[in-house]
């Protein structure tokens, strides 16, 4: 089912916050929903992560049902799955969702399908699993593998995050969008996995939850929390020739005004930078 012109290759942001939703009067311009983005390429819809932004995407898809979509998870921390039980297409007959994710590294022999039903949906939602009427098809990903969705190529690499996470490079017709969240930089070197994914990317979406000052704050250090800074994102973008750098996974305590100030600084440091906000659409072509 084609949802957009086949020549389109864009990313649309539906949730840009990290950790916990942050609604309120000081977050209306950038939005308070947690991680979820949609990539449209080759007439296909690819959805990355299922934070609360996924609910908003589901509402916009309702008039288009039945739909076909491909879902990909970076990991299963709460802010990346909490929108799944409220994603309308899951509960409507005729929809087909291809769900991809890394097999959870919890010392259990559990496939993605089992994990999805037991941990993502059932225990976190009052809606019985029997109410799911969409056709859900699951694919376990071994982190580091490369695979295709039609003519779209997806490459994966492990990220430096507590309990693990997976970054994605999505390539189509010589262009690429890279999604790297949640990840923490190393103090003395670049992360080779991140460099590999980001090399020459048209759009590089990066976990920039903190500023350097917050990250290194001696009174409340964020070192070891599994996230990075916009300054580190700029370093990577310059190192590997990224065209556009998307500052993403905003701290829930960062207000619109604070993010405006960061946006000015990032733009001064890297001309192709932009601040991710809900509803923003950026083209890779």
PDB file of C-alpha atoms in Angstrom:
ATOM      1  CA  UNK A   1       0.000   0.000   0.000  1.00  0.00           C
ATOM      2  CA  UNK A   2       1.596   3.266  -1.050  1.00  0.00           C
ATOM      3  CA  UNK A   3       1.015   6.126   1.370  1.00  0.00           C
ATOM      4  CA  UNK A   4       3.082   8.830  -0.290  1.00  0.00           C
ATOM      5  CA  UNK A   5       4.670   9.551  -3.660  1.00  0.00           C
ATOM      6  CA  UNK A   6       7.350   6.957  -4.347  1.00  0.00           C
ATOM      7  CA  UNK A   7       9.975   9.650  -4.914  1.00  0.00           C
ATOM      8  CA  UNK A   8       9.674  10.957  -1.336  1.00  0.00           C
ATOM      9  CA  UNK A   9      12.341  10.282   1.315  1.00  0.00           C
ATOM     10  CA  UNK A  10      11.495  12.239   4.459  1.00  0.00           C
ATOM     11  CA  UNK A  11      11.481  11.938   8.232  1.00  0.00           C
ATOM     12  CA  UNK A  12       8.639  13.314  10.341  1.00  0.00           C
ATOM     13  CA  UNK A  13       9.004  13.702  14.106  1.00  0.00           C
ATOM     14  CA  UNK A  14       6.089  12.643  16.317  1.00  0.00           C
ATOM     15  CA  UNK A  15       7.864  12.525  19.686  1.00  0.00           C
ATOM     16  CA  UNK A  16      11.202  14.141  20.504  1.00  0.00           C
ATOM     17  CA  UNK A  17      11.560  13.904  24.311  1.00  0.00           C
ATOM     18  CA  UNK A  18      13.570  11.482  26.358  1.00  0.00           C
ATOM     19  CA  UNK A  19      12.800   9.605  29.586  1.00  0.00           C
ATOM     20  CA  UNK A  20       9.260  10.784  30.346  1.00  0.00           C
ATOM     21  CA  UNK A  21       6.504  12.805  28.630  1.00  0.00           C
ATOM     22  CA  UNK A  22       6.669  16.484  29.511  1.00  0.00           C
ATOM     23  CA  UNK A  23       3.377  18.223  28.695  1.00  0.00           C
ATOM     24  CA  UNK A  24       2.752  21.785  29.805  1.00  0.00           C
ATOM     25  CA  UNK A  25       2.867  25.433  28.759  1.00  0.00           C
ATOM     26  CA  UNK A  26       6.679  25.542  28.528  1.00  0.00           C
ATOM     27  CA  UNK A  27       7.015  22.661  26.046  1.00  0.00           C
ATOM     28  CA  UNK A  28       4.345  23.417  23.430  1.00  0.00           C
ATOM     29  CA  UNK A  29       6.671  24.516  20.606  1.00  0.00           C
ATOM     30  CA  UNK A  30       8.932  21.463  20.637  1.00  0.00           C
ATOM     31  CA  UNK A  31       6.423  19.062  22.140  1.00  0.00           C
ATOM     32  CA  UNK A  32       6.400  16.801  25.171  1.00  0.00           C
ATOM     33  CA  UNK A  33       5.848  13.353  23.646  1.00  0.00           C
ATOM     34  CA  UNK A  34       8.547  10.708  23.902  1.00  0.00           C
ATOM     35  CA  UNK A  35      10.501   9.176  21.046  1.00  0.00           C
ATOM     36  CA  UNK A  36       8.763   8.313  17.806  1.00  0.00           C
ATOM     37  CA  UNK A  37       9.586   9.198  14.230  1.00  0.00           C
ATOM     38  CA  UNK A  38       8.228   8.206  10.851  1.00  0.00           C
ATOM     39  CA  UNK A  39      10.287   7.775   7.693  1.00  0.00           C
ATOM     40  CA  UNK A  40       8.539   7.674   4.335  1.00  0.00           C
ATOM     41  CA  UNK A  41      10.514   6.235   1.442  1.00  0.00           C
ATOM     42  CA  UNK A  42       9.749   4.288  -1.715  1.00  0.00           C
ATOM     43  CA  UNK A  43       6.041   4.629  -0.962  1.00  0.00           C
ATOM     44  CA  UNK A  44       6.485   2.813   2.376  1.00  0.00           C
ATOM     45  CA  UNK A  45       5.961   3.938   5.959  1.00  0.00           C
ATOM     46  CA  UNK A  46       8.706   3.082   8.474  1.00  0.00           C
ATOM     47  CA  UNK A  47       8.085   3.897  12.148  1.00  0.00           C
ATOM     48  CA  UNK A  48      10.973   4.076  14.611  1.00  0.00           C
ATOM     49  CA  UNK A  49      10.293   3.628  18.333  1.00  0.00           C
ATOM     50  CA  UNK A  50       6.963   3.656  20.106  1.00  0.00           C
ATOM     51  CA  UNK A  51       7.049   6.443  22.679  1.00  0.00           C
ATOM     52  CA  UNK A  52       3.933   8.538  23.326  1.00  0.00           C
ATOM     53  CA  UNK A  53       4.400  10.263  19.974  1.00  0.00           C
ATOM     54  CA  UNK A  54       3.181   7.001  18.426  1.00  0.00           C
ATOM     55  CA  UNK A  55      -0.326   7.713  19.702  1.00  0.00           C
ATOM     56  CA  UNK A  56      -0.417  10.984  17.776  1.00  0.00           C
ATOM     57  CA  UNK A  57       0.772   9.248  14.611  1.00  0.00           C
ATOM     58  CA  UNK A  58      -1.945   6.639  15.051  1.00  0.00           C
ATOM     59  CA  UNK A  59      -4.639   9.318  15.219  1.00  0.00           C
ATOM     60  CA  UNK A  60      -3.529  10.798  11.894  1.00  0.00           C
ATOM     61  CA  UNK A  61      -3.509   7.348  10.278  1.00  0.00           C
ATOM     62  CA  UNK A  62      -7.074   6.504  11.306  1.00  0.00           C
ATOM     63  CA  UNK A  63      -8.710   8.027   8.191  1.00  0.00           C
ATOM     64  CA  UNK A  64      -6.240   6.117   5.977  1.00  0.00           C
ATOM     65  CA  UNK A  65      -6.928   2.659   7.384  1.00  0.00           C
ATOM     66  CA  UNK A  66      -6.358  -0.079   6.453  1.00  0.00           C
ATOM     67  CA  UNK A  67      -2.634   0.683   6.466  1.00  0.00           C
ATOM     68  CA  UNK A  68       0.639  -1.199   6.118  1.00  0.00           C
ATOM     69  CA  UNK A  69       3.638  -0.070   8.161  1.00  0.00           C
ATOM     70  CA  UNK A  70       7.060  -1.279   9.265  1.00  0.00           C
ATOM     71  CA  UNK A  71       7.993  -0.694  12.924  1.00  0.00           C
ATOM     72  CA  UNK A  72      11.524  -0.694  14.331  1.00  0.00           C
ATOM     73  CA  UNK A  73      12.630  -0.444  17.960  1.00  0.00           C
ATOM     74  CA  UNK A  74      16.005   0.816  19.167  1.00  0.00           C
ATOM     75  CA  UNK A  75      15.433  -0.778  22.590  1.00  0.00           C
ATOM     76  CA  UNK A  76      12.670  -1.361  25.130  1.00  0.00           C
ATOM     77  CA  UNK A  77      13.095   1.277  27.816  1.00  0.00           C
ATOM     78  CA  UNK A  78       9.739   2.723  28.788  1.00  0.00           C
ATOM     79  CA  UNK A  79      10.033   6.000  26.878  1.00  0.00           C
ATOM     80  CA  UNK A  80      10.429   4.070  23.617  1.00  0.00           C
ATOM     81  CA  UNK A  81       7.466   1.699  24.006  1.00  0.00           C
ATOM     82  CA  UNK A  82       4.867   3.487  26.152  1.00  0.00           C
ATOM     83  CA  UNK A  83       2.813   4.616  23.163  1.00  0.00           C
ATOM     84  CA  UNK A  84       2.323   1.124  21.717  1.00  0.00           C
ATOM     85  CA  UNK A  85      -0.776   0.194  23.781  1.00  0.00           C
ATOM     86  CA  UNK A  86      -2.416   3.392  22.504  1.00  0.00           C
ATOM     87  CA  UNK A  87      -1.544   3.014  18.806  1.00  0.00           C
ATOM     88  CA  UNK A  88      -4.927   2.729  17.089  1.00  0.00           C
ATOM     89  CA  UNK A  89      -3.799   0.702  14.033  1.00  0.00           C
ATOM     90  CA  UNK A  90      -2.898  -2.235  16.313  1.00  0.00           C
ATOM     91  CA  UNK A  91      -6.547  -2.703  17.258  1.00  0.00           C
ATOM     92  CA  UNK A  92      -8.124  -2.421  13.813  1.00  0.00           C
ATOM     93  CA  UNK A  93      -8.700  -5.308  11.436  1.00  0.00           C
ATOM     94  CA  UNK A  94      -7.135  -5.005   7.997  1.00  0.00           C
ATOM     95  CA  UNK A  95      -3.970  -3.246   9.140  1.00  0.00           C
ATOM     96  CA  UNK A  96      -0.635  -5.031   8.698  1.00  0.00           C
ATOM     97  CA  UNK A  97       2.339  -4.128  10.896  1.00  0.00           C
ATOM     98  CA  UNK A  98       5.802  -5.622  10.383  1.00  0.00           C
ATOM     99  CA  UNK A  99       7.528  -5.287  13.762  1.00  0.00           C
ATOM    100  CA  UNK A 100      11.332  -5.399  13.989  1.00  0.00           C
ATOM    101  CA  UNK A 101      13.549  -5.319  17.045  1.00  0.00           C
ATOM    102  CA  UNK A 102      16.590  -6.758  18.734  1.00  0.00           C
ATOM    103  CA  UNK A 103      16.031  -9.837  20.865  1.00  0.00           C
ATOM    104  CA  UNK A 104      16.080  -8.522  24.468  1.00  0.00           C
ATOM    105  CA  UNK A 105      19.355  -9.216  26.278  1.00  0.00           C
ATOM    106  CA  UNK A 106      17.882 -10.208  29.646  1.00  0.00           C
ATOM    107  CA  UNK A 107      19.296 -13.668  30.080  1.00  0.00           C
ATOM    108  CA  UNK A 108      16.046 -15.163  28.800  1.00  0.00           C
ATOM    109  CA  UNK A 109      15.385 -17.134  25.635  1.00  0.00           C
ATOM    110  CA  UNK A 110      12.554 -14.860  24.529  1.00  0.00           C
ATOM    111  CA  UNK A 111      11.689 -14.012  20.939  1.00  0.00           C
ATOM    112  CA  UNK A 112      10.583 -10.511  19.974  1.00  0.00           C
ATOM    113  CA  UNK A 113       6.969 -11.625  19.498  1.00  0.00           C
ATOM    114  CA  UNK A 114       6.788 -13.083  22.996  1.00  0.00           C
ATOM    115  CA  UNK A 115       8.490 -10.019  24.470  1.00  0.00           C
ATOM    116  CA  UNK A 116       6.127  -7.689  22.609  1.00  0.00           C
ATOM    117  CA  UNK A 117       2.965  -9.381  23.858  1.00  0.00           C
ATOM    118  CA  UNK A 118       4.129 -10.071  27.423  1.00  0.00           C
ATOM    119  CA  UNK A 119       6.112  -6.938  28.243  1.00  0.00           C
ATOM    120  CA  UNK A 120       5.212  -4.172  25.798  1.00  0.00           C
ATOM    121  CA  UNK A 121       1.466  -4.688  25.493  1.00  0.00           C
ATOM    122  CA  UNK A 122      -0.057  -6.970  28.099  1.00  0.00           C
ATOM    123  CA  UNK A 123       1.423  -5.821  31.417  1.00  0.00           C
ATOM    124  CA  UNK A 124       1.369  -2.134  30.493  1.00  0.00           C
ATOM    125  CA  UNK A 125      -2.164  -1.856  29.150  1.00  0.00           C
ATOM    126  CA  UNK A 126      -5.657  -2.572  30.500  1.00  0.00           C
ATOM    127  CA  UNK A 127      -6.762  -3.562  26.979  1.00  0.00           C
ATOM    128  CA  UNK A 128      -6.715  -7.377  26.603  1.00  0.00           C
ATOM    129  CA  UNK A 129      -4.346  -8.803  23.997  1.00  0.00           C
ATOM    130  CA  UNK A 130      -7.352 -10.496  22.383  1.00  0.00           C
ATOM    131  CA  UNK A 131      -8.506  -7.022  21.265  1.00  0.00           C
ATOM    132  CA  UNK A 132      -5.579  -6.829  18.828  1.00  0.00           C
ATOM    133  CA  UNK A 133      -7.076  -7.269  15.376  1.00  0.00           C
ATOM    134  CA  UNK A 134      -4.243  -6.063  13.145  1.00  0.00           C
ATOM    135  CA  UNK A 135      -2.005  -8.592  11.443  1.00  0.00           C
ATOM    136  CA  UNK A 136       1.277  -8.356  13.380  1.00  0.00           C
ATOM    137  CA  UNK A 137       4.349  -9.934  11.794  1.00  0.00           C
ATOM    138  CA  UNK A 138       7.571 -10.074  13.834  1.00  0.00           C
ATOM    139  CA  UNK A 139      11.217 -10.156  12.785  1.00  0.00           C
ATOM    140  CA  UNK A 140      14.031 -10.638  15.305  1.00  0.00           C
ATOM    141  CA  UNK A 141      17.079  -8.532  14.467  1.00  0.00           C
ATOM    142  CA  UNK A 142      20.603  -9.500  15.430  1.00  0.00           C
ATOM    143  CA  UNK A 143      22.307  -6.186  16.124  1.00  0.00           C
ATOM    144  CA  UNK A 144      24.935  -5.550  13.464  1.00  0.00           C
ATOM    145  CA  UNK A 145      23.029  -7.104  10.588  1.00  0.00           C
ATOM    146  CA  UNK A 146      21.932  -5.387   7.383  1.00  0.00           C
ATOM    147  CA  UNK A 147      18.595  -6.159   5.755  1.00  0.00           C
ATOM    148  CA  UNK A 148      16.123  -4.766   3.246  1.00  0.00           C
ATOM    149  CA  UNK A 149      12.536  -3.611   3.148  1.00  0.00           C
ATOM    150  CA  UNK A 150      11.880  -3.627  -0.569  1.00  0.00           C
ATOM    151  CA  UNK A 151      14.503  -1.332  -2.091  1.00  0.00           C
ATOM    152  CA  UNK A 152      15.251   0.315   1.274  1.00  0.00           C
ATOM    153  CA  UNK A 153      18.402  -0.884   3.062  1.00  0.00           C
ATOM    154  CA  UNK A 154      18.628  -0.824   6.857  1.00  0.00           C
ATOM    155  CA  UNK A 155      21.945  -1.233   8.638  1.00  0.00           C
ATOM    156  CA  UNK A 156      22.222  -1.688  12.407  1.00  0.00           C
ATOM    157  CA  UNK A 157      24.951  -1.207  15.004  1.00  0.00           C
ATOM    158  CA  UNK A 158      25.047  -1.486  18.826  1.00  0.00           C
ATOM    159  CA  UNK A 159      25.004   1.707  20.890  1.00  0.00           C
ATOM    160  CA  UNK A 160      26.502   2.545  24.284  1.00  0.00           C
ATOM    161  CA  UNK A 161      23.431   2.538  26.531  1.00  0.00           C
ATOM    162  CA  UNK A 162      22.422   0.711  29.738  1.00  0.00           C
ATOM    163  CA  UNK A 163      20.841  -2.657  28.772  1.00  0.00           C
ATOM    164  CA  UNK A 164      21.812  -1.981  25.150  1.00  0.00           C
ATOM    165  CA  UNK A 165      20.305  -0.092  22.232  1.00  0.00           C
ATOM    166  CA  UNK A 166      20.541  -0.255  18.461  1.00  0.00           C
ATOM    167  CA  UNK A 167      21.212   2.479  15.916  1.00  0.00           C
ATOM    168  CA  UNK A 168      19.847   2.437  12.365  1.00  0.00           C
ATOM    169  CA  UNK A 169      21.021   3.712   8.990  1.00  0.00           C
ATOM    170  CA  UNK A 170      18.193   3.833   6.459  1.00  0.00           C
ATOM    171  CA  UNK A 171      19.376   4.135   2.840  1.00  0.00           C
ATOM    172  CA  UNK A 172      17.417   4.557  -0.378  1.00  0.00           C
ATOM    173  CA  UNK A 173      18.503   5.630  -3.864  1.00  0.00           C
ATOM    174  CA  UNK A 174      21.879   6.934  -2.713  1.00  0.00           C
ATOM    175  CA  UNK A 175      20.520   8.941   0.242  1.00  0.00           C
ATOM    176  CA  UNK A 176      20.482   8.078   3.944  1.00  0.00           C
ATOM    177  CA  UNK A 177      18.853   8.928   7.260  1.00  0.00           C
ATOM    178  CA  UNK A 178      20.616   7.806  10.442  1.00  0.00           C
ATOM    179  CA  UNK A 179      18.829   7.377  13.782  1.00  0.00           C
ATOM    180  CA  UNK A 180      21.159   7.161  16.790  1.00  0.00           C
ATOM    181  CA  UNK A 181      19.421   7.239  20.173  1.00  0.00           C
ATOM    182  CA  UNK A 182      19.931   6.349  23.046  1.00  0.00           C
ATOM    183  CA  UNK A 183      23.705   6.461  23.255  1.00  0.00           C
ATOM    184  CA  UNK A 184      26.506   7.868  25.395  1.00  0.00           C
ATOM    185  CA  UNK A 185      29.765   9.096  23.901  1.00  0.00           C
ATOM    186  CA  UNK A 186      33.160   7.938  25.122  1.00  0.00           C
ATOM    187  CA  UNK A 187      35.403  10.473  26.882  1.00  0.00           C
ATOM    188  CA  UNK A 188      38.566   9.751  24.906  1.00  0.00           C
ATOM    189  CA  UNK A 189      37.467   8.609  21.443  1.00  0.00           C
ATOM    190  CA  UNK A 190      34.654   8.463  18.921  1.00  0.00           C
ATOM    191  CA  UNK A 191      32.297   5.497  19.022  1.00  0.00           C
ATOM    192  CA  UNK A 192      33.221   3.549  15.882  1.00  0.00           C
ATOM    193  CA  UNK A 193      29.704   2.141  15.582  1.00  0.00           C
ATOM    194  CA  UNK A 194      28.221   5.632  15.481  1.00  0.00           C
ATOM    195  CA  UNK A 195      30.840   6.843  12.997  1.00  0.00           C
ATOM    196  CA  UNK A 196      30.101   3.883  10.745  1.00  0.00           C
ATOM    197  CA  UNK A 197      26.373   4.564  10.705  1.00  0.00           C
ATOM    198  CA  UNK A 198      26.687   8.330  10.299  1.00  0.00           C
ATOM    199  CA  UNK A 199      29.333   8.389   7.546  1.00  0.00           C
ATOM    200  CA  UNK A 200      28.215  10.930   4.921  1.00  0.00           C
ATOM    201  CA  UNK A 201      24.570  10.794   6.029  1.00  0.00           C
ATOM    202  CA  UNK A 202      22.061  13.214   4.556  1.00  0.00           C
ATOM    203  CA  UNK A 203      20.303  13.392   7.944  1.00  0.00           C
ATOM    204  CA  UNK A 204      21.920  12.349  11.238  1.00  0.00           C
ATOM    205  CA  UNK A 205      19.474  12.255  14.174  1.00  0.00           C
ATOM    206  CA  UNK A 206      21.427  12.162  17.433  1.00  0.00           C
ATOM    207  CA  UNK A 207      20.752  11.739  21.140  1.00  0.00           C
ATOM    208  CA  UNK A 208      21.622  15.214  22.459  1.00  0.00           C
ATOM    209  CA  UNK A 209      19.762  15.055  25.743  1.00  0.00           C
ATOM    210  CA  UNK A 210      22.236  17.229  27.624  1.00  0.00           C
ATOM    211  CA  UNK A 211      24.587  20.125  27.187  1.00  0.00           C
ATOM    212  CA  UNK A 212      28.264  19.562  27.982  1.00  0.00           C
ATOM    213  CA  UNK A 213      27.772  21.684  31.109  1.00  0.00           C
ATOM    214  CA  UNK A 214      24.946  19.468  32.357  1.00  0.00           C
ATOM    215  CA  UNK A 215      26.762  16.276  31.469  1.00  0.00           C
ATOM    216  CA  UNK A 216      29.886  17.252  33.429  1.00  0.00           C
ATOM    217  CA  UNK A 217      28.146  19.118  36.272  1.00  0.00           C
ATOM    218  CA  UNK A 218      30.113  18.143  39.413  1.00  0.00           C
ATOM    219  CA  UNK A 219      27.018  18.585  41.600  1.00  0.00           C
ATOM    220  CA  UNK A 220      24.786  16.398  39.418  1.00  0.00           C
ATOM    221  CA  UNK A 221      26.853  14.558  36.833  1.00  0.00           C
ATOM    222  CA  UNK A 222      25.067  12.730  34.016  1.00  0.00           C
ATOM    223  CA  UNK A 223      28.096  10.597  33.188  1.00  0.00           C
ATOM    224  CA  UNK A 224      27.030   6.973  32.868  1.00  0.00           C
ATOM    225  CA  UNK A 225      23.351   7.759  32.314  1.00  0.00           C
ATOM    226  CA  UNK A 226      23.463   6.535  28.713  1.00  0.00           C
ATOM    227  CA  UNK A 227      22.961   9.816  26.844  1.00  0.00           C
ATOM    228  CA  UNK A 228      25.054  12.375  25.011  1.00  0.00           C
ATOM    229  CA  UNK A 229      25.264  16.113  24.287  1.00  0.00           C
ATOM    230  CA  UNK A 230      24.675  18.349  21.303  1.00  0.00           C
ATOM    231  CA  UNK A 231      28.358  19.314  21.337  1.00  0.00           C
ATOM    232  CA  UNK A 232      29.330  15.669  20.817  1.00  0.00           C
ATOM    233  CA  UNK A 233      26.789  15.428  18.010  1.00  0.00           C
ATOM    234  CA  UNK A 234      28.452  18.350  16.254  1.00  0.00           C
ATOM    235  CA  UNK A 235      31.874  16.687  16.577  1.00  0.00           C
ATOM    236  CA  UNK A 236      30.586  13.496  14.966  1.00  0.00           C
ATOM    237  CA  UNK A 237      28.783  15.372  12.187  1.00  0.00           C
ATOM    238  CA  UNK A 238      31.972  17.218  11.282  1.00  0.00           C
ATOM    239  CA  UNK A 239      34.131  14.101  11.531  1.00  0.00           C
ATOM    240  CA  UNK A 240      32.117  12.051   9.014  1.00  0.00           C
ATOM    241  CA  UNK A 241      30.693  14.704   6.686  1.00  0.00           C
ATOM    242  CA  UNK A 242      27.040  14.727   7.731  1.00  0.00           C
ATOM    243  CA  UNK A 243      24.815  17.133   5.780  1.00  0.00           C
ATOM    244  CA  UNK A 244      22.039  17.727   8.344  1.00  0.00           C
ATOM    245  CA  UNK A 245      22.291  17.144  12.104  1.00  0.00           C
ATOM    246  CA  UNK A 246      19.058  16.639  14.052  1.00  0.00           C
ATOM    247  CA  UNK A 247      19.220  17.417  17.783  1.00  0.00           C
ATOM    248  CA  UNK A 248      16.882  14.886  19.398  1.00  0.00           C
ATOM    249  CA  UNK A 249      15.770  13.195  22.659  1.00  0.00           C
ATOM    250  CA  UNK A 250      15.377  16.475  24.534  1.00  0.00           C
ATOM    251  CA  UNK A 251      15.630  16.443  28.311  1.00  0.00           C
ATOM    252  CA  UNK A 252      12.116  16.663  29.840  1.00  0.00           C
ATOM    253  CA  UNK A 253      13.319  19.620  31.928  1.00  0.00           C
ATOM    254  CA  UNK A 254      14.387  21.636  28.882  1.00  0.00           C
ATOM    255  CA  UNK A 255      11.813  24.321  28.130  1.00  0.00           C
ATOM    256  CA  UNK A 256      11.014  25.781  24.723  1.00  0.00           C
ATOM    257  CA  UNK A 257      13.057  28.880  25.532  1.00  0.00           C
ATOM    258  CA  UNK A 258      16.022  26.785  26.654  1.00  0.00           C
ATOM    259  CA  UNK A 259      15.867  24.694  23.478  1.00  0.00           C
ATOM    260  CA  UNK A 260      15.663  27.876  21.401  1.00  0.00           C
ATOM    261  CA  UNK A 261      18.960  28.962  22.945  1.00  0.00           C
ATOM    262  CA  UNK A 262      20.546  25.579  22.270  1.00  0.00           C
ATOM    263  CA  UNK A 263      19.309  25.810  18.690  1.00  0.00           C
ATOM    264  CA  UNK A 264      21.156  29.086  18.184  1.00  0.00           C
ATOM    265  CA  UNK A 265      24.382  27.633  19.579  1.00  0.00           C
ATOM    266  CA  UNK A 266      24.119  24.440  17.537  1.00  0.00           C
ATOM    267  CA  UNK A 267      23.476  26.376  14.334  1.00  0.00           C
ATOM    268  CA  UNK A 268      26.539  28.521  15.009  1.00  0.00           C
ATOM    269  CA  UNK A 269      28.629  25.374  15.502  1.00  0.00           C
ATOM    270  CA  UNK A 270      27.221  23.423  12.538  1.00  0.00           C
ATOM    271  CA  UNK A 271      25.351  25.130   9.727  1.00  0.00           C
ATOM    272  CA  UNK A 272      23.306  22.066   8.800  1.00  0.00           C
ATOM    273  CA  UNK A 273      21.922  21.538  12.313  1.00  0.00           C
ATOM    274  CA  UNK A 274      18.258  21.659  13.290  1.00  0.00           C
ATOM    275  CA  UNK A 275      16.273  21.081  16.463  1.00  0.00           C
ATOM    276  CA  UNK A 276      13.805  18.200  16.309  1.00  0.00           C
ATOM    277  CA  UNK A 277      10.261  19.184  17.246  1.00  0.00           C
ATOM    278  CA  UNK A 278       6.908  17.497  16.918  1.00  0.00           C
ATOM    279  CA  UNK A 279       5.465  17.742  13.421  1.00  0.00           C
ATOM    280  CA  UNK A 280       8.729  18.741  11.756  1.00  0.00           C
ATOM    281  CA  UNK A 281       9.331  17.128   8.347  1.00  0.00           C
ATOM    282  CA  UNK A 282      12.865  17.019   6.914  1.00  0.00           C
ATOM    283  CA  UNK A 283      13.757  15.678   3.471  1.00  0.00           C
ATOM    284  CA  UNK A 284      16.854  13.579   2.790  1.00  0.00           C
ATOM    285  CA  UNK A 285      16.772  14.393  -0.909  1.00  0.00           C
TER     286      UNK A 285
END
